[in-house]
Amino acid sequence: MALYSEKVMDHFMHPRNVGVIDDASGVGEVGNAKCGDIMKIYLKIENDIIEDVKFETFGCGSAIASSSMATEMIMGKSIHEAMELTNKAVAEALDGLPAHKMHCSVLAEEAIKNALKDYFDKNNIPYDADKFQELDHDELHNAVHGE
Ligand code: FES
């Protein structure tokens, strides 16, 4: 079986929504200290709806495919729906990622959450801080590799 699904390859080779939104409502940037990859998400929000989303990812193919898929999944959705997006859902939408690449999809979830948090902060919108606790990369790594 191929290591990467056709969907992963497609989103890696032809990533959707790459770029920058100059007047973004919220921007989120995250990095993975272990691999050094960085992901930045820009959101344009109007009336609680994500009208536009773009990303820049300096990272591996799985991180690029995850960002591309994640942006497609939240485009046109409400900010509440975007808050619920999990890295697992992104990986599933890509027809799976190899176990040792699951952490790449975590960047997408975190970058979107950080961009939403930026939007909430800028607009003095109250939110539940618990929802923004950083996912623990080490814990995830150990869970995947059984260490
Ligand atoms: Fe760093 Fe994939 S290896 S995000």
Short mmCIF file of C-alpha atoms in Angstrom, two decimals, residues 25-133:
data_model
loop_
_atom_site.label_atom_id
_atom_site.label_comp_id
_atom_site.label_asym_id
_atom_site.label_seq_id
_atom_site.Cartn_x
_atom_site.Cartn_y
_atom_site.Cartn_z
CA SER A 25 -9.50 39.35 10.86
CA GLY A 26 -7.25 36.86 12.61
CA VAL A 27 -3.83 35.34 12.04
CA GLY A 28 -2.44 32.23 13.70
CA GLU A 29 1.09 30.93 13.52
CA VAL A 30 2.37 27.72 15.03
CA GLY A 31 5.54 25.73 14.80
CA ASN A 32 6.66 22.27 15.70
CA ALA A 33 9.87 22.53 17.70
CA LYS A 34 10.92 19.01 16.79
CA CYS A 35 10.85 19.22 13.01
CA GLY A 36 11.07 23.01 12.71
CA ASP A 37 8.02 23.25 10.45
CA ILE A 38 5.91 26.41 10.59
CA MET A 39 2.30 27.06 9.57
CA LYS A 40 0.46 30.36 9.33
CA ILE A 41 -3.31 30.71 8.83
CA TYR A 42 -5.15 33.88 7.83
CA LEU A 43 -8.90 34.23 8.41
CA LYS A 44 -11.33 36.77 7.01
CA ILE A 45 -14.41 36.71 9.24
CA GLU A 46 -17.70 38.51 8.66
CA ASN A 47 -20.82 38.01 10.77
CA ASP A 48 -19.24 35.00 12.48
CA ILE A 49 -18.66 33.31 9.11
CA ILE A 50 -15.27 32.46 7.68
CA GLU A 51 -15.51 34.27 4.37
CA ASP A 52 -11.94 33.52 3.34
CA VAL A 53 -8.98 31.55 4.60
CA LYS A 54 -5.42 31.29 3.34
CA PHE A 55 -2.30 29.58 4.56
CA GLU A 56 1.44 29.61 4.29
CA THR A 57 3.23 26.46 5.39
CA PHE A 58 6.94 25.97 5.55
CA GLY A 59 6.92 22.30 6.20
CA CYS A 60 6.63 18.72 5.10
CA GLY A 61 4.19 17.36 2.54
CA SER A 62 1.78 16.13 5.21
CA ALA A 63 1.73 19.56 6.82
CA ILE A 64 1.00 21.20 3.47
CA ALA A 65 -1.73 18.68 2.64
CA SER A 66 -3.21 19.12 6.14
CA SER A 67 -3.27 22.91 5.84
CA SER A 68 -4.85 22.72 2.42
CA MET A 69 -7.56 20.29 3.55
CA ALA A 70 -8.18 22.17 6.80
CA THR A 71 -8.73 25.47 4.96
CA GLU A 72 -11.24 23.76 2.67
CA MET A 73 -13.04 22.31 5.66
CA ILE A 74 -13.59 25.66 7.41
CA MET A 75 -14.21 27.87 4.36
CA GLY A 76 -17.74 29.32 4.59
CA LYS A 77 -18.30 27.75 8.02
CA SER A 78 -19.15 29.55 11.24
CA ILE A 79 -16.39 30.35 13.71
CA HIS A 80 -18.03 27.88 16.11
CA GLU A 81 -17.76 25.07 13.58
CA ALA A 82 -14.15 26.03 12.87
CA MET A 83 -13.40 25.82 16.60
CA GLU A 84 -14.53 22.20 16.56
CA LEU A 85 -12.20 21.14 13.76
CA THR A 86 -9.81 18.49 15.03
CA ASN A 87 -6.57 17.24 13.54
CA LYS A 88 -8.17 13.80 13.48
CA ALA A 89 -10.99 15.07 11.24
CA VAL A 90 -8.42 16.65 8.91
CA ALA A 91 -6.44 13.40 8.72
CA GLU A 92 -9.62 11.43 8.07
CA ALA A 93 -10.65 13.81 5.29
CA LEU A 94 -7.26 13.12 3.71
CA ASP A 95 -8.04 9.38 3.86
CA GLY A 96 -5.50 9.02 6.62
CA LEU A 97 -1.91 9.93 7.37
CA PRO A 98 0.87 7.55 8.38
CA ALA A 99 1.03 7.28 12.19
CA HIS A 100 4.36 9.08 12.39
CA LYS A 101 2.88 11.97 10.37
CA MET A 102 -0.23 12.56 12.48
CA HIS A 103 1.54 15.34 14.35
CA CYS A 104 1.70 17.32 11.10
CA SER A 105 -2.10 17.57 11.07
CA VAL A 106 -1.97 18.94 14.63
CA LEU A 107 -0.29 22.05 13.25
CA ALA A 108 -3.39 22.75 11.12
CA GLU A 109 -5.77 22.48 14.06
CA GLU A 110 -3.54 24.65 16.23
CA ALA A 111 -2.95 27.30 13.57
CA ILE A 112 -6.69 27.67 12.97
CA LYS A 113 -7.38 27.87 16.71
CA ASN A 114 -4.65 30.48 17.13
CA ALA A 115 -6.09 32.54 14.28
CA LEU A 116 -9.55 32.37 15.89
CA LYS A 117 -8.06 33.35 19.25
CA ASP A 118 -6.38 36.31 17.57
CA TYR A 119 -9.76 37.34 16.15
CA PHE A 120 -11.48 36.97 19.54
CA ASP A 121 -8.72 38.94 21.27
CA LYS A 122 -8.79 41.77 18.71
CA ASN A 123 -12.56 42.11 19.00
CA ASN A 124 -12.83 41.62 22.76
CA ILE A 125 -14.97 38.55 22.27
CA PRO A 126 -14.98 36.38 25.39
CA TYR A 127 -13.99 32.75 24.96
CA ASP A 128 -13.30 29.62 26.91
CA ALA A 129 -9.51 29.61 27.43
CA ASP A 130 -9.55 25.84 27.97
CA LYS A 131 -10.33 25.39 24.30
CA PHE A 132 -7.00 26.95 23.40
CA GLN A 133 -4.68 24.90 25.50
#
